[in-house]
mmCIF file of C-alpha atoms in Angstrom:
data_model
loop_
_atom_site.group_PDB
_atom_site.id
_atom_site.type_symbol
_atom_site.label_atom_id
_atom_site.label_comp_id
_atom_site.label_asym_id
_atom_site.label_seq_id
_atom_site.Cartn_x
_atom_site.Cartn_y
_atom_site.Cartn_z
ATOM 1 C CA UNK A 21 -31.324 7.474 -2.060
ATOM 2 C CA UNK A 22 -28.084 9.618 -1.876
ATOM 3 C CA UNK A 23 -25.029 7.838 -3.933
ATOM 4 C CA UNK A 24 -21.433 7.674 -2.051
ATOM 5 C CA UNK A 25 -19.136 9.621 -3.079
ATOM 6 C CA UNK A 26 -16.740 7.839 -5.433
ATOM 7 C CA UNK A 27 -12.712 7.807 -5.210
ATOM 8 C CA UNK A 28 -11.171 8.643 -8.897
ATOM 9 C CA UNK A 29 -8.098 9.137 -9.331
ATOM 10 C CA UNK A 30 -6.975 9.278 -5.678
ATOM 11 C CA UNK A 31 -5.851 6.963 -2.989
ATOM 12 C CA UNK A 32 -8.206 4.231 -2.106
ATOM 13 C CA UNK A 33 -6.282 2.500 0.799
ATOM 14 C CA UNK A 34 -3.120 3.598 2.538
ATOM 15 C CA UNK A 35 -1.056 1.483 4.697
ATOM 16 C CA UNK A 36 -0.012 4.561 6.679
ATOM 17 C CA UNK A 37 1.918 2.057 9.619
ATOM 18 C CA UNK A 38 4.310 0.797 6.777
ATOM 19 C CA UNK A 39 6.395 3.902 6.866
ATOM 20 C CA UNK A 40 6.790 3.594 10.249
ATOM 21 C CA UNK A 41 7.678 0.348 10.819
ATOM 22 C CA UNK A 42 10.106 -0.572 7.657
ATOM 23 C CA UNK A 43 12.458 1.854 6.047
ATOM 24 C CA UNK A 44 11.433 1.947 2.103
ATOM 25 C CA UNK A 45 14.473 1.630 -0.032
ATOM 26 C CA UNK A 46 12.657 1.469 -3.395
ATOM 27 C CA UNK A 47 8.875 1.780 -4.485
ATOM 28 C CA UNK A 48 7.428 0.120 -7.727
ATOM 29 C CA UNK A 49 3.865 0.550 -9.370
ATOM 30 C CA UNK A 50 1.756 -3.389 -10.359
ATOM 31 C CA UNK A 51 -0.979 -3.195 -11.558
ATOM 32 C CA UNK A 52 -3.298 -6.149 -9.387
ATOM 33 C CA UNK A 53 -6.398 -8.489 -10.626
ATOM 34 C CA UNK A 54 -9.591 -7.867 -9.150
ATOM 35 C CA UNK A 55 -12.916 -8.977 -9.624
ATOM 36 C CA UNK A 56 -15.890 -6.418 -10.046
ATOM 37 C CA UNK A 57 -17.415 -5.961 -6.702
ATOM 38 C CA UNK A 58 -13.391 -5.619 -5.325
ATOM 39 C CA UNK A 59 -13.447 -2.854 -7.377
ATOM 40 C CA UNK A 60 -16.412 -1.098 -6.716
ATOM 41 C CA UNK A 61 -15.563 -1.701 -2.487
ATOM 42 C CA UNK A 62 -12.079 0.036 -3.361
ATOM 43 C CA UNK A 63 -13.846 3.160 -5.239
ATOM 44 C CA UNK A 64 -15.566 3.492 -1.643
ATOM 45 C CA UNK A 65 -12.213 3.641 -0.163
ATOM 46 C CA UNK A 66 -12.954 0.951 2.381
ATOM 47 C CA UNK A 67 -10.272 -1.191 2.123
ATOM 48 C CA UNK A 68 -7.300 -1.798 4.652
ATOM 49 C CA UNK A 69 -3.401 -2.614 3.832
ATOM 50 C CA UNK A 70 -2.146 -2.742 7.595
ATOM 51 C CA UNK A 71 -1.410 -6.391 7.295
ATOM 52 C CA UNK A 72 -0.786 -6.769 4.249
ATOM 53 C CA UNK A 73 2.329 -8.373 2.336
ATOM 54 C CA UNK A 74 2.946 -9.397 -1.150
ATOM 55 C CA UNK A 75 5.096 -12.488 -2.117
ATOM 56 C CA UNK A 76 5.817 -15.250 -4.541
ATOM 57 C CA UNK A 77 3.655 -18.006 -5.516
ATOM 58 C CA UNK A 78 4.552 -20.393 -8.130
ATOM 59 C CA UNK A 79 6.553 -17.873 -9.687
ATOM 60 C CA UNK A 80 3.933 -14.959 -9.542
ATOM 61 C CA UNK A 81 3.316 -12.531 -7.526
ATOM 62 C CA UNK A 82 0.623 -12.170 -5.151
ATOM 63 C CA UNK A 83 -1.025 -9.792 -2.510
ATOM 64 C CA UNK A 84 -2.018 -11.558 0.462
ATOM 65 C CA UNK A 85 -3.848 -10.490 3.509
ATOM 66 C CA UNK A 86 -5.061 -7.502 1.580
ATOM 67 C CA UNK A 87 -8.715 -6.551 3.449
ATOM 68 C CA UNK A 88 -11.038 -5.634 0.883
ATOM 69 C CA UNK A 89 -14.713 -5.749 2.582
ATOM 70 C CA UNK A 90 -17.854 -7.237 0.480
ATOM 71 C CA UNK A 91 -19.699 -4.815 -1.137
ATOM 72 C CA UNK A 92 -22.612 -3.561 0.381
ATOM 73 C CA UNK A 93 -24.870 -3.652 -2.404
ATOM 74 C CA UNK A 94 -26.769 -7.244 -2.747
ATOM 75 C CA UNK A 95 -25.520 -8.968 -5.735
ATOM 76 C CA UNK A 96 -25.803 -12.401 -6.413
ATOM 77 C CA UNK A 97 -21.756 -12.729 -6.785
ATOM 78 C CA UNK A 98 -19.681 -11.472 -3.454
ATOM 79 C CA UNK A 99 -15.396 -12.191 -3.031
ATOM 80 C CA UNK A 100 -13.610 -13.229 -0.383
ATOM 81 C CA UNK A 101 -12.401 -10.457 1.741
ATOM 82 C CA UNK A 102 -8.671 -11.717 2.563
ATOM 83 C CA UNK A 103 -8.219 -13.829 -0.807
ATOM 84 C CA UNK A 104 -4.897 -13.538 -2.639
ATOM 85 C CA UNK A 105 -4.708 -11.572 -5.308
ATOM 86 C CA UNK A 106 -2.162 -11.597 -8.328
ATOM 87 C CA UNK A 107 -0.050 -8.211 -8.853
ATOM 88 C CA UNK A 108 0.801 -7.989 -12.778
ATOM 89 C CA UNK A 109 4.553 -6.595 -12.734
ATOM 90 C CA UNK A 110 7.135 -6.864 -16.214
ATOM 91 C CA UNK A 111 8.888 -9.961 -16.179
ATOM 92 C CA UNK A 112 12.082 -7.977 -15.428
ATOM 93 C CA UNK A 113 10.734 -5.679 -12.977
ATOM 94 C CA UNK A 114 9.393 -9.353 -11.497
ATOM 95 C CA UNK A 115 13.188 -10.643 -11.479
ATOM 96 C CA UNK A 116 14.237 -7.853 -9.859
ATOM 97 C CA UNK A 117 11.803 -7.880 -6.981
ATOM 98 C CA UNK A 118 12.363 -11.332 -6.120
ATOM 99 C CA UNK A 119 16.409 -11.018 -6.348
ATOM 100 C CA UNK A 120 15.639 -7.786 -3.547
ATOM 101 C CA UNK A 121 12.957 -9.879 -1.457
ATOM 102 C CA UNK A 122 15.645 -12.707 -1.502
ATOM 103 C CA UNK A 123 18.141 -10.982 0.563
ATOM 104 C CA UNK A 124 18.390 -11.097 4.342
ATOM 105 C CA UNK A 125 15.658 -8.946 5.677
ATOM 106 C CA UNK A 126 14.025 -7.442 2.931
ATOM 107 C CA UNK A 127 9.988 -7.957 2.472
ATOM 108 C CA UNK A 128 7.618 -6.076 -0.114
ATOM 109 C CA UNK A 129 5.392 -3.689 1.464
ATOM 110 C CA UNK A 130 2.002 -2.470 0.147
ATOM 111 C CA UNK A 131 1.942 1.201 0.610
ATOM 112 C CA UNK A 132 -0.962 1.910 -1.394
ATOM 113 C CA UNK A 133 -3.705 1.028 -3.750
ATOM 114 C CA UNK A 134 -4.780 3.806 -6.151
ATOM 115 C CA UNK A 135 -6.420 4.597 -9.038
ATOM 116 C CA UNK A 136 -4.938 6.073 -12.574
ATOM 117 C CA UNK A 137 -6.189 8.605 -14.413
ATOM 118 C CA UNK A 138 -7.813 5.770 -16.809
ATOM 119 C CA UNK A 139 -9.248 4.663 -13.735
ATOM 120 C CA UNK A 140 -7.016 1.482 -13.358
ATOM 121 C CA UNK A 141 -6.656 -0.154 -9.502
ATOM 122 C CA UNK A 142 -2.886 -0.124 -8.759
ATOM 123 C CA UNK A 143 -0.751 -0.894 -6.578
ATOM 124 C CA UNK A 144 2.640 0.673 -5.103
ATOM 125 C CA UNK A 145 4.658 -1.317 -3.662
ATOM 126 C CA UNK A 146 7.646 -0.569 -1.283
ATOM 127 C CA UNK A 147 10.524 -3.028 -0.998
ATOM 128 C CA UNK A 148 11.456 -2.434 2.310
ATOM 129 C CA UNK A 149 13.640 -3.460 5.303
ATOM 130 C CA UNK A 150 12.128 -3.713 8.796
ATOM 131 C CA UNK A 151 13.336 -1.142 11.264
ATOM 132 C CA UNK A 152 13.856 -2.331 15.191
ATOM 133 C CA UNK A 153 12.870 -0.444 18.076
ATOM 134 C CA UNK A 154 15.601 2.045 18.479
ATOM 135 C CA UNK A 155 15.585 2.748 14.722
ATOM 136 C CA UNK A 156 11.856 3.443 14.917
ATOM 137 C CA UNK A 157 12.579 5.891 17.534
ATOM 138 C CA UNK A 158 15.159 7.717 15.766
ATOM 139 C CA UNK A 159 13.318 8.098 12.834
ATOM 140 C CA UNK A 160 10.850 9.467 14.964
ATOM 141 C CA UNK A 161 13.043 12.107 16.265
ATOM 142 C CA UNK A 162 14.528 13.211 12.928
ATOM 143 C CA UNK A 163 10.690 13.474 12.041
ATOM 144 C CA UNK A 164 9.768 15.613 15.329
ATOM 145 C CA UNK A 165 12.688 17.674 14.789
ATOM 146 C CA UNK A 166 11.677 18.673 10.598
ATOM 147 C CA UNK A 167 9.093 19.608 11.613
ATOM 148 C CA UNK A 168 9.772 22.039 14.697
ATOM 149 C CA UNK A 169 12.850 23.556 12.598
ATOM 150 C CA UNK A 170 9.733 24.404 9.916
ATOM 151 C CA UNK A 171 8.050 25.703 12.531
ATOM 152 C CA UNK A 172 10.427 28.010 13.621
ATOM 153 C CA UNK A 173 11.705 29.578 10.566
ATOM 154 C CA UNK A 174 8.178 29.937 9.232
ATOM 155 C CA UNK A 175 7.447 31.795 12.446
ATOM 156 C CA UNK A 176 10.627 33.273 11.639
ATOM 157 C CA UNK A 177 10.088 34.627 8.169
ATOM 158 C CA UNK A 178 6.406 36.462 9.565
ATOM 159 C CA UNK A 179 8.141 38.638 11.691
#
């Protein structure tokens, strides 16, 4: 029996909508307690962020809605896939999150969760604004338009 192919060092789950639908103003590394077969699910890199949000609870922070699938393997200890789990932030860098989260229309986004180079689960957070339609098509043009003025002056530069 072939072993999967383990995730070190890298990404393990990308919310890849969150760019798209809020416009990041400030991103922040937590670290986030999880229990061991959370873990080895996340070193698979099957774990999804799309609805995902973290917030306050009693004064800590927590991220909720965070899919993290039971591991395959049978063990006689399995987690629950959607359960909150605490982020471990600085008490300062805690205050400051909340004091941001607190104003009209701001949220904290999950953008990613990653591994260190010791091999530490983390999470980067985005503290974020949500964008409305018309912004989410503007920033959709700008986009379209980097990338065809690339285009053209790396076309540009072969001649």
């Amino acid at each position: 029996m072939t072993r999967p192919t383990l995730i070190a060092g890298k990404i393990a789950a990308e919310n890849r909508r969150a760019r798209h639908e809020y416009s990041i103003t400030d991103t922040l590394e937590a670290g986030i307690m999880l229990v061991g077969t959370e873990v080895k699910t996340l070193r698979l890199g099957r774990a999804n962020l799309q609805e995902a949000y973290a917030g306050q609870q009693a004064g800590e922070l927590y991220l909720y809605n965070a899919y993290i699938p039971e591991y395959q393997v049978k063990t006689a200890f399995t987690h629950e896939t959607r359960r909150p789990r605490k982020l471990l932030v600085h008490r300062k860098e805690l205050r400051k999150l909340l004091m941001a989260i607190g104003r009209e229309g701001m949220t904290l986004v999950p953008l990613n969760i990653h591994f260190n180079d010791r091999g530490i689960a983390k999470v980067e957070l985005g503290i974020a604004k949500g964008r409305k339609a018309h912004d989410k098509r503007a920033a959709e043009k700008e986009k379209d338009w980097k990338r065809d003025k690339a285009r053209v002056l790396r076309n540009k530069g072969g001649d």
